[in-house]
Amino acid sequence: MTGSAWSDKATIRVQDYFDDKGIITKDLQLKGEIETAVQPQGKKYMLIDLKSLEKVDLYVIIDGQVGFVKQEESPLTLQVSGVTTVGIKTQRRVPNPNKKTDFTATLSVKVSDEDPNPKKKK
């Protein structure tokens, strides 16, 4: 059975779980990519923030639609009204197994009914 990379990215796998503060920290070089999911539970907005010394990007899956987000676009605010599950998967930009560097990534997610980035009034 063959499948495209696109369909593989749309599959939500949960290997990593958030702590009680909504944070996952993982060494991507030693333990693989972060693969997780969030259930907004009726909230309107989701703030996703990714921090890493090395470049790490994200795939965000909402209702089977895959979005690619570069680390430079983080933090990212999504409207998630009516969404049951949001999948998140990291991808190291330079996945060279011989490169010895710090690939520790910290992913944090917060859901709320208030827009975390309201437009400033002029």
Tab-separated table of N, CA and C in Angstrom, residues 7-104:
chain	number	residue	atom	x	y	z
A	7	SER	N	-1.053	12.584	2.832
A	7	SER	CA	-2.029	11.812	3.585
A	7	SER	C	-1.427	11.332	4.901
A	8	ASP	N	-0.138	11.051	4.917
A	8	ASP	CA	0.521	10.637	6.140
A	8	ASP	C	0.503	11.779	7.163
A	9	LYS	N	0.684	13.002	6.701
A	9	LYS	CA	0.697	14.148	7.599
A	9	LYS	C	-0.694	14.405	8.179
A	10	ALA	N	-1.751	14.015	7.467
A	10	ALA	CA	-3.114	14.246	7.937
A	10	ALA	C	-3.512	13.263	9.039
A	11	THR	N	-2.739	12.215	9.237
A	11	THR	CA	-3.023	11.238	10.283
A	11	THR	C	-2.564	11.798	11.619
A	12	ILE	N	-3.461	11.830	12.574
A	12	ILE	CA	-3.117	12.342	13.898
A	12	ILE	C	-2.706	11.182	14.785
A	13	ARG	N	-1.462	11.214	15.206
A	13	ARG	CA	-0.951	10.216	16.153
A	13	ARG	C	-0.636	10.949	17.450
A	14	VAL	N	-0.940	10.340	18.549
A	14	VAL	CA	-0.626	10.954	19.829
A	14	VAL	C	0.408	10.097	20.532
A	15	GLN	N	1.622	10.616	20.588
A	15	GLN	CA	2.710	9.945	21.298
A	15	GLN	C	3.122	10.740	22.527
A	16	ASP	N	2.803	12.040	22.517
A	16	ASP	CA	3.271	12.934	23.573
A	16	ASP	C	2.078	13.631	24.215
A	17	TYR	N	2.177	13.832	25.511
A	17	TYR	CA	1.076	14.413	26.264
A	17	TYR	C	1.537	15.674	26.988
A	18	PHE	N	0.646	16.663	27.041
A	18	PHE	CA	0.965	17.919	27.698
A	18	PHE	C	0.961	17.742	29.207
A	19	ASP	N	1.797	18.544	29.881
A	19	ASP	CA	1.749	18.553	31.337
A	19	ASP	C	0.556	19.406	31.776
A	20	ASP	N	0.399	19.619	33.059
A	20	ASP	CA	-0.766	20.352	33.559
A	20	ASP	C	-0.765	21.831	33.173
A	21	LYS	N	0.340	22.326	32.624
A	21	LYS	CA	0.424	23.718	32.170
A	21	LYS	C	0.265	23.838	30.655
A	22	GLY	N	0.032	22.715	29.972
A	22	GLY	CA	-0.133	22.741	28.518
A	22	GLY	C	1.183	22.818	27.774
A	23	ILE	N	2.224	22.165	28.313
A	23	ILE	CA	3.562	22.236	27.724
A	23	ILE	C	4.126	20.832	27.510
A	24	ILE	N	4.812	20.651	26.368
A	24	ILE	CA	5.583	19.438	26.095
A	24	ILE	C	7.003	19.889	25.780
A	25	THR	N	7.995	19.291	26.445
A	25	THR	CA	9.399	19.540	26.127
A	25	THR	C	10.020	18.197	25.780
A	26	LYS	N	10.709	18.156	24.640
A	26	LYS	CA	11.235	16.873	24.157
A	26	LYS	C	12.494	17.106	23.342
A	27	ASP	N	13.473	16.210	23.495
A	27	ASP	CA	14.671	16.233	22.661
A	27	ASP	C	14.333	15.491	21.373
A	28	LEU	N	14.145	16.229	20.290
A	28	LEU	CA	13.713	15.631	19.031
A	28	LEU	C	14.785	14.757	18.405
A	29	GLN	N	16.058	15.045	18.686
A	29	GLN	CA	17.160	14.256	18.130
A	29	GLN	C	17.172	12.851	18.736
A	30	LEU	N	16.942	12.767	20.045
A	30	LEU	CA	17.021	11.471	20.726
A	30	LEU	C	15.699	10.717	20.756
A	31	LYS	N	14.588	11.450	20.844
A	31	LYS	CA	13.302	10.793	21.088
A	31	LYS	C	12.299	10.939	19.963
A	32	GLY	N	12.687	11.556	18.849
A	32	GLY	CA	11.762	11.704	17.727
A	32	GLY	C	10.905	12.945	17.842
A	33	GLU	N	10.089	13.165	16.827
A	33	GLU	CA	9.262	14.359	16.742
A	33	GLU	C	8.144	14.343	17.776
A	34	ILE	N	7.666	15.542	18.121
A	34	ILE	CA	6.486	15.658	18.975
A	34	ILE	C	5.264	15.360	18.110
A	35	GLU	N	4.419	14.468	18.565
A	35	GLU	CA	3.155	14.164	17.904
A	35	GLU	C	2.087	14.168	18.983
A	36	THR	N	1.152	15.103	18.858
A	36	THR	CA	0.152	15.249	19.903
A	36	THR	C	-1.162	15.755	19.325
A	37	ALA	N	-2.151	15.858	20.159
A	37	ALA	CA	-3.459	16.376	19.749
A	37	ALA	C	-4.063	17.156	20.906
A	38	VAL	N	-4.911	18.122	20.546
A	38	VAL	CA	-5.590	18.944	21.541
A	38	VAL	C	-7.070	18.953	21.202
A	39	GLN	N	-7.890	18.797	22.215
A	39	GLN	CA	-9.338	18.912	22.038
A	39	GLN	C	-9.766	20.254	22.634
A	40	PRO	N	-10.179	21.204	21.793
A	40	PRO	CA	-10.524	22.545	22.280
A	40	PRO	C	-11.696	22.594	23.254
A	41	GLN	N	-12.539	21.567	23.280
A	41	GLN	CA	-13.661	21.447	24.217
A	41	GLN	C	-14.539	22.696	24.232
A	42	GLY	N	-14.921	23.151	23.040
A	42	GLY	CA	-15.848	24.264	22.931
A	42	GLY	C	-15.226	25.647	23.008
A	43	LYS	N	-13.931	25.731	23.226
A	43	LYS	CA	-13.270	27.035	23.275
A	43	LYS	C	-13.169	27.603	21.866
A	44	LYS	N	-13.006	28.928	21.763
A	44	LYS	CA	-12.995	29.598	20.462
A	44	LYS	C	-11.607	29.743	19.856
A	45	TYR	N	-10.584	29.867	20.696
A	45	TYR	CA	-9.238	30.153	20.191
A	45	TYR	C	-8.212	29.195	20.775
A	46	MET	N	-7.168	28.950	19.972
A	46	MET	CA	-6.045	28.138	20.429
A	46	MET	C	-4.755	28.879	20.083
A	47	LEU	N	-3.896	29.052	21.077
A	47	LEU	CA	-2.600	29.684	20.886
A	47	LEU	C	-1.546	28.589	20.940
A	48	ILE	N	-0.800	28.442	19.850
A	48	ILE	CA	0.255	27.425	19.756
A	48	ILE	C	1.593	28.155	19.701
A	49	ASP	N	2.507	27.788	20.597
A	49	ASP	CA	3.829	28.410	20.624
A	49	ASP	C	4.888	27.313	20.617
A	50	LEU	N	5.887	27.476	19.752
A	50	LEU	CA	6.974	26.503	19.631
A	50	LEU	C	8.297	27.229	19.806
A	51	LYS	N	9.115	26.718	20.713
A	51	LYS	CA	10.432	27.307	20.946
A	51	LYS	C	11.491	26.212	20.820
A	52	SER	N	12.573	26.541	20.099
A	52	SER	CA	13.682	25.616	19.920
A	52	SER	C	14.884	26.408	19.419
A	53	LEU	N	16.084	26.022	19.851
A	53	LEU	CA	17.286	26.700	19.356
A	53	LEU	C	17.500	26.411	17.876
A	54	GLU	N	17.306	25.158	17.490
A	54	GLU	CA	17.407	24.781	16.082
A	54	GLU	C	16.043	24.976	15.429
A	55	LYS	N	16.023	25.064	14.114
A	55	LYS	CA	14.764	25.304	13.394
A	55	LYS	C	13.897	24.052	13.397
A	56	VAL	N	12.683	24.231	13.912
A	56	VAL	CA	11.694	23.157	13.977
A	56	VAL	C	10.369	23.757	13.524
A	57	ASP	N	9.723	23.121	12.578
A	57	ASP	CA	8.463	23.613	12.051
A	57	ASP	C	7.323	22.716	12.525
A	58	LEU	N	6.095	23.104	12.208
A	58	LEU	CA	4.920	22.364	12.668
A	58	LEU	C	3.978	22.016	11.531
A	59	TYR	N	3.366	20.868	11.654
A	59	TYR	CA	2.190	20.529	10.860
A	59	TYR	C	1.020	20.621	11.822
A	60	VAL	N	-0.016	21.340	11.425
A	60	VAL	CA	-1.218	21.468	12.237
A	60	VAL	C	-2.365	20.871	11.430
A	61	ILE	N	-3.068	19.906	12.023
A	61	ILE	CA	-4.141	19.193	11.325
A	61	ILE	C	-5.473	19.531	11.994
A	62	ILE	N	-6.372	20.129	11.207
A	62	ILE	CA	-7.703	20.467	11.714
A	62	ILE	C	-8.725	19.879	10.748
A	63	ASP	N	-9.556	18.989	11.252
A	63	ASP	CA	-10.599	18.349	10.443
A	63	ASP	C	-10.037	17.774	9.138
A	64	GLY	N	-8.896	17.123	9.202
A	64	GLY	CA	-8.297	16.483	8.030
A	64	GLY	C	-7.525	17.421	7.123
A	65	GLN	N	-7.561	18.722	7.379
A	65	GLN	CA	-6.816	19.691	6.577
A	65	GLN	C	-5.474	19.951	7.260
A	66	VAL	N	-4.408	19.879	6.478
A	66	VAL	CA	-3.063	20.031	7.017
A	66	VAL	C	-2.527	21.413	6.690
A	67	GLY	N	-1.995	22.062	7.700
A	67	GLY	CA	-1.332	23.346	7.504
A	67	GLY	C	0.109	23.233	7.936
A	68	PHE	N	0.994	23.917	7.231
A	68	PHE	CA	2.414	23.914	7.570
A	68	PHE	C	2.754	25.280	8.149
A	69	VAL	N	3.397	25.294	9.303
A	69	VAL	CA	3.722	26.541	9.988
A	69	VAL	C	5.214	26.559	10.297
A	70	LYS	N	5.905	27.564	9.766
A	70	LYS	CA	7.334	27.711	10.076
A	70	LYS	C	7.482	28.242	11.498
A	71	GLN	N	8.576	27.865	12.130
A	71	GLN	CA	8.835	28.284	13.504
A	71	GLN	C	8.805	29.811	13.636
A	72	GLU	N	9.224	30.503	12.612
A	72	GLU	CA	9.256	31.962	12.647
A	72	GLU	C	7.855	32.568	12.752
A	73	GLU	N	6.815	31.794	12.415
A	73	GLU	CA	5.436	32.264	12.491
A	73	GLU	C	4.821	32.043	13.875
A	74	SER	N	5.586	31.458	14.770
A	74	SER	CA	5.112	31.155	16.113
A	74	SER	C	5.270	32.395	16.989
A	75	PRO	N	4.351	32.693	17.890
A	75	PRO	CA	3.143	31.956	18.240
A	75	PRO	C	2.032	32.148	17.207
A	76	LEU	N	1.196	31.141	17.107
A	76	LEU	CA	0.122	31.097	16.124
A	76	LEU	C	-1.215	31.004	16.853
A	77	THR	N	-2.162	31.856	16.439
A	77	THR	CA	-3.504	31.802	17.010
A	77	THR	C	-4.457	31.229	15.973
A	78	LEU	N	-5.214	30.208	16.375
A	78	LEU	CA	-6.190	29.568	15.492
A	78	LEU	C	-7.589	29.752	16.058
A	79	GLN	N	-8.563	29.935	15.172
A	79	GLN	CA	-9.951	29.900	15.596
A	79	GLN	C	-10.382	28.440	15.546
A	80	VAL	N	-10.871	27.926	16.659
A	80	VAL	CA	-11.190	26.498	16.737
A	80	VAL	C	-12.640	26.240	17.143
A	81	SER	N	-13.523	27.215	16.940
A	81	SER	CA	-14.945	27.005	17.237
A	81	SER	C	-15.474	25.843	16.403
A	82	GLY	N	-16.102	24.878	17.036
A	82	GLY	CA	-16.684	23.749	16.326
A	82	GLY	C	-15.696	22.650	15.959
A	83	VAL	N	-14.431	22.815	16.272
A	83	VAL	CA	-13.403	21.810	15.963
A	83	VAL	C	-13.324	20.835	17.134
A	84	THR	N	-13.287	19.539	16.823
A	84	THR	CA	-13.203	18.553	17.902
A	84	THR	C	-11.760	18.237	18.303
A	85	THR	N	-10.846	18.149	17.303
A	85	THR	CA	-9.456	17.788	17.599
A	85	THR	C	-8.505	18.533	16.675
A	86	VAL	N	-7.412	19.027	17.253
A	86	VAL	CA	-6.336	19.654	16.487
A	86	VAL	C	-5.080	18.815	16.704
A	87	GLY	N	-4.537	18.269	15.612
A	87	GLY	CA	-3.308	17.496	15.692
A	87	GLY	C	-2.110	18.406	15.454
A	88	ILE	N	-1.023	18.141	16.153
A	88	ILE	CA	0.198	18.936	16.013
A	88	ILE	C	1.381	17.983	15.928
A	89	LYS	N	2.232	18.215	14.923
A	89	LYS	CA	3.430	17.388	14.739
A	89	LYS	C	4.594	18.298	14.377
A	90	THR	N	5.713	18.110	15.062
A	90	THR	CA	6.909	18.886	14.736
A	90	THR	C	7.670	18.229	13.591
A	91	GLN	N	8.521	19.024	12.951
A	91	GLN	CA	9.427	18.494	11.938
A	91	GLN	C	10.714	19.313	11.980
A	92	ARG	N	11.800	18.623	12.296
A	92	ARG	CA	13.097	19.314	12.279
A	92	ARG	C	13.409	19.743	10.858
A	93	ARG	N	13.894	20.952	10.706
A	93	ARG	CA	14.183	21.467	9.373
A	93	ARG	C	15.431	20.812	8.788
A	94	VAL	N	16.380	20.419	9.635
A	94	VAL	CA	17.607	19.759	9.159
A	94	VAL	C	17.728	18.443	9.926
A	95	PRO	N	17.005	17.412	9.487
A	95	PRO	CA	17.030	16.157	10.246
A	95	PRO	C	18.270	15.306	9.970
A	96	ASN	N	19.437	15.851	10.235
A	96	ASN	CA	20.696	15.137	10.034
A	96	ASN	C	21.044	14.408	11.333
A	97	PRO	N	20.981	13.078	11.348
A	97	PRO	CA	21.235	12.340	12.591
A	97	PRO	C	22.674	12.481	13.091
A	98	ASN	N	23.595	12.881	12.217
A	98	ASN	CA	24.993	13.028	12.626
A	98	ASN	C	25.303	14.403	13.207
A	99	LYS	N	24.390	15.341	13.050
A	99	LYS	CA	24.610	16.694	13.558
A	99	LYS	C	24.373	16.700	15.059
A	100	LYS	N	25.382	17.070	15.801
A	100	LYS	CA	25.279	17.122	17.258
A	100	LYS	C	24.935	18.549	17.674
A	101	THR	N	23.684	18.746	18.021
A	101	THR	CA	23.209	20.063	18.419
A	101	THR	C	22.050	19.891	19.382
A	102	ASP	N	21.532	20.978	19.901
A	102	ASP	CA	20.416	20.910	20.837
A	102	ASP	C	19.107	21.015	20.070
A	103	PHE	N	18.420	19.900	19.934
A	103	PHE	CA	17.131	19.872	19.250
A	103	PHE	C	15.990	19.745	20.253
A	104	THR	N	16.201	20.284	21.454
A	104	THR	CA	15.123	20.276	22.431
A	104	THR	C	14.087	21.309	22.014
